[in-house]
Amino acid sequence: SSTTANEARVAMYPNPNNGDQLFVSLSNVEEGVESINVDIYDSFGKRVAQRTIGVQDGFANTTIALNGELANGMYLVSITSAAGVMHTERLLIQK
């Protein structure tokens, strides 16, 4: 994938995930954005988790406690800001 120098970059790990914790970080967040939303959707499009993360100096980092509540399978993690959808990643839960 090609990225521009000022495009936001997402790191999400571990993936595949065992369903305990998911680490999400975002860098190069556009100026003026104070928070972003992280939503996790199941294969049916149902939102199964949601977090709001504060942005500081263009960076956002968080740990999402999944607590073993997600079943094995593929999920979509959508990261959005006030400016619109920034990034969508696939997340595989494998226990």
C-alpha atoms as a PDB file:
ATOM      1  CA  SER A   1       0.000   0.000   0.000  1.00  0.00           C
ATOM      2  CA  SER A   2       1.211   3.498  -0.713  1.00  0.00           C
ATOM      3  CA  THR A   3       1.140   6.185   1.944  1.00  0.00           C
ATOM      4  CA  THR A   4       1.867   9.879   1.813  1.00  0.00           C
ATOM      5  CA  ALA A   5       4.236  11.463   4.303  1.00  0.00           C
ATOM      6  CA  ASN A   6       1.424  12.956   6.382  1.00  0.00           C
ATOM      7  CA  GLU A   7      -1.047  10.074   6.186  1.00  0.00           C
ATOM      8  CA  ALA A   8      -2.059   8.506   9.500  1.00  0.00           C
ATOM      9  CA  ARG A   9      -0.441   5.150  10.197  1.00  0.00           C
ATOM     10  CA  VAL A  10      -2.042   2.376  12.224  1.00  0.00           C
ATOM     11  CA  ALA A  11      -0.345  -0.385  14.176  1.00  0.00           C
ATOM     12  CA  MET A  12      -2.554  -3.116  15.627  1.00  0.00           C
ATOM     13  CA  TYR A  13      -1.202  -6.208  17.360  1.00  0.00           C
ATOM     14  CA  PRO A  14      -1.180  -9.065  18.088  1.00  0.00           C
ATOM     15  CA  ASN A  15      -3.036 -10.206  15.006  1.00  0.00           C
ATOM     16  CA  PRO A  16      -4.095 -13.043  14.960  1.00  0.00           C
ATOM     17  CA  ASN A  17      -5.234 -12.359  18.502  1.00  0.00           C
ATOM     18  CA  ASN A  18      -6.136 -14.772  21.322  1.00  0.00           C
ATOM     19  CA  GLY A  19      -9.019 -12.564  22.478  1.00  0.00           C
ATOM     20  CA  ASP A  20      -7.411 -11.064  25.599  1.00  0.00           C
ATOM     21  CA  GLN A  21      -5.951  -7.669  24.634  1.00  0.00           C
ATOM     22  CA  LEU A  22      -5.542  -5.672  21.449  1.00  0.00           C
ATOM     23  CA  PHE A  23      -2.951  -2.907  21.207  1.00  0.00           C
ATOM     24  CA  VAL A  24      -3.794  -0.069  18.811  1.00  0.00           C
ATOM     25  CA  SER A  25      -1.619   2.918  17.988  1.00  0.00           C
ATOM     26  CA  LEU A  26      -2.078   5.658  15.445  1.00  0.00           C
ATOM     27  CA  SER A  27       0.587   8.123  14.335  1.00  0.00           C
ATOM     28  CA  ASN A  28       0.502  11.181  12.074  1.00  0.00           C
ATOM     29  CA  VAL A  29      -3.040  12.099  13.179  1.00  0.00           C
ATOM     30  CA  GLU A  30      -4.132  15.302  11.453  1.00  0.00           C
ATOM     31  CA  GLU A  31      -3.677  18.516  13.383  1.00  0.00           C
ATOM     32  CA  GLY A  32      -6.609  19.649  15.509  1.00  0.00           C
ATOM     33  CA  VAL A  33      -7.974  16.139  16.154  1.00  0.00           C
ATOM     34  CA  GLU A  34      -8.329  15.563  19.910  1.00  0.00           C
ATOM     35  CA  SER A  35      -9.821  12.070  19.934  1.00  0.00           C
ATOM     36  CA  ILE A  36     -10.501   9.106  17.677  1.00  0.00           C
ATOM     37  CA  ASN A  37     -12.996   6.263  17.877  1.00  0.00           C
ATOM     38  CA  VAL A  38     -12.054   2.612  17.559  1.00  0.00           C
ATOM     39  CA  ASP A  39     -14.975   0.325  16.700  1.00  0.00           C
ATOM     40  CA  ILE A  40     -14.805  -3.461  16.297  1.00  0.00           C
ATOM     41  CA  TYR A  41     -17.455  -5.125  14.117  1.00  0.00           C
ATOM     42  CA  ASP A  42     -18.249  -8.809  13.716  1.00  0.00           C
ATOM     43  CA  SER A  43     -18.841 -10.497  10.353  1.00  0.00           C
ATOM     44  CA  PHE A  44     -22.531  -9.504  10.507  1.00  0.00           C
ATOM     45  CA  GLY A  45     -21.708  -5.806  10.858  1.00  0.00           C
ATOM     46  CA  LYS A  46     -22.711  -5.658  14.520  1.00  0.00           C
ATOM     47  CA  ARG A  47     -20.503  -3.421  16.682  1.00  0.00           C
ATOM     48  CA  VAL A  48     -19.057  -5.611  19.443  1.00  0.00           C
ATOM     49  CA  ALA A  49     -16.639  -3.098  21.029  1.00  0.00           C
ATOM     50  CA  GLN A  50     -16.104   0.673  21.016  1.00  0.00           C
ATOM     51  CA  ARG A  51     -13.435   2.906  22.529  1.00  0.00           C
ATOM     52  CA  THR A  52     -12.611   6.600  22.323  1.00  0.00           C
ATOM     53  CA  ILE A  53      -8.904   7.398  22.457  1.00  0.00           C
ATOM     54  CA  GLY A  54      -7.381  10.773  23.207  1.00  0.00           C
ATOM     55  CA  VAL A  55      -4.856  12.139  20.708  1.00  0.00           C
ATOM     56  CA  GLN A  56      -1.731  13.867  21.978  1.00  0.00           C
ATOM     57  CA  ASP A  57       0.845  15.505  19.687  1.00  0.00           C
ATOM     58  CA  GLY A  58      -0.488  13.583  16.674  1.00  0.00           C
ATOM     59  CA  PHE A  59      -0.337  10.168  18.358  1.00  0.00           C
ATOM     60  CA  ALA A  60      -2.962   7.888  19.896  1.00  0.00           C
ATOM     61  CA  ASN A  61      -2.186   4.662  21.776  1.00  0.00           C
ATOM     62  CA  THR A  62      -4.483   2.339  23.655  1.00  0.00           C
ATOM     63  CA  THR A  63      -4.945  -1.193  24.880  1.00  0.00           C
ATOM     64  CA  ILE A  64      -8.405  -2.630  24.329  1.00  0.00           C
ATOM     65  CA  ALA A  65      -9.328  -5.323  26.841  1.00  0.00           C
ATOM     66  CA  LEU A  66     -11.276  -7.929  24.891  1.00  0.00           C
ATOM     67  CA  ASN A  67     -11.649 -10.148  27.979  1.00  0.00           C
ATOM     68  CA  GLY A  68     -12.154 -13.259  25.875  1.00  0.00           C
ATOM     69  CA  GLU A  69     -15.614 -11.981  24.862  1.00  0.00           C
ATOM     70  CA  LEU A  70     -15.083 -12.300  21.097  1.00  0.00           C
ATOM     71  CA  ALA A  71     -15.622 -15.654  19.419  1.00  0.00           C
ATOM     72  CA  ASN A  72     -13.107 -17.091  16.968  1.00  0.00           C
ATOM     73  CA  GLY A  73     -13.392 -15.439  13.580  1.00  0.00           C
ATOM     74  CA  MET A  74     -12.739 -12.354  11.504  1.00  0.00           C
ATOM     75  CA  TYR A  75     -13.585  -8.845  12.723  1.00  0.00           C
ATOM     76  CA  LEU A  76     -13.195  -5.371  11.240  1.00  0.00           C
ATOM     77  CA  VAL A  77     -11.554  -2.654  13.308  1.00  0.00           C
ATOM     78  CA  SER A  78     -12.595   0.815  12.148  1.00  0.00           C
ATOM     79  CA  ILE A  79     -10.633   3.840  13.353  1.00  0.00           C
ATOM     80  CA  THR A  80     -12.390   7.170  12.769  1.00  0.00           C
ATOM     81  CA  SER A  81     -11.924  10.823  13.665  1.00  0.00           C
ATOM     82  CA  ALA A  82     -14.072  13.912  13.293  1.00  0.00           C
ATOM     83  CA  ALA A  83     -12.621  14.188   9.782  1.00  0.00           C
ATOM     84  CA  GLY A  84     -14.128  10.809   8.780  1.00  0.00           C
ATOM     85  CA  VAL A  85     -12.968   7.198   8.460  1.00  0.00           C
ATOM     86  CA  MET A  86      -9.218   7.001   8.714  1.00  0.00           C
ATOM     87  CA  HIS A  87      -8.490   3.308   8.557  1.00  0.00           C
ATOM     88  CA  THR A  88     -10.057  -0.147   8.630  1.00  0.00           C
ATOM     89  CA  GLU A  89      -8.105  -3.285   9.538  1.00  0.00           C
ATOM     90  CA  ARG A  90      -9.032  -6.951   9.717  1.00  0.00           C
ATOM     91  CA  LEU A  91      -8.619  -8.648  13.093  1.00  0.00           C
ATOM     92  CA  LEU A  92      -8.508 -12.431  13.441  1.00  0.00           C
ATOM     93  CA  ILE A  93      -9.480 -13.944  16.802  1.00  0.00           C
ATOM     94  CA  GLN A  94      -7.934 -17.400  17.279  1.00  0.00           C
ATOM     95  CA  LYS A  95      -8.138 -18.953  20.731  1.00  0.00           C
END
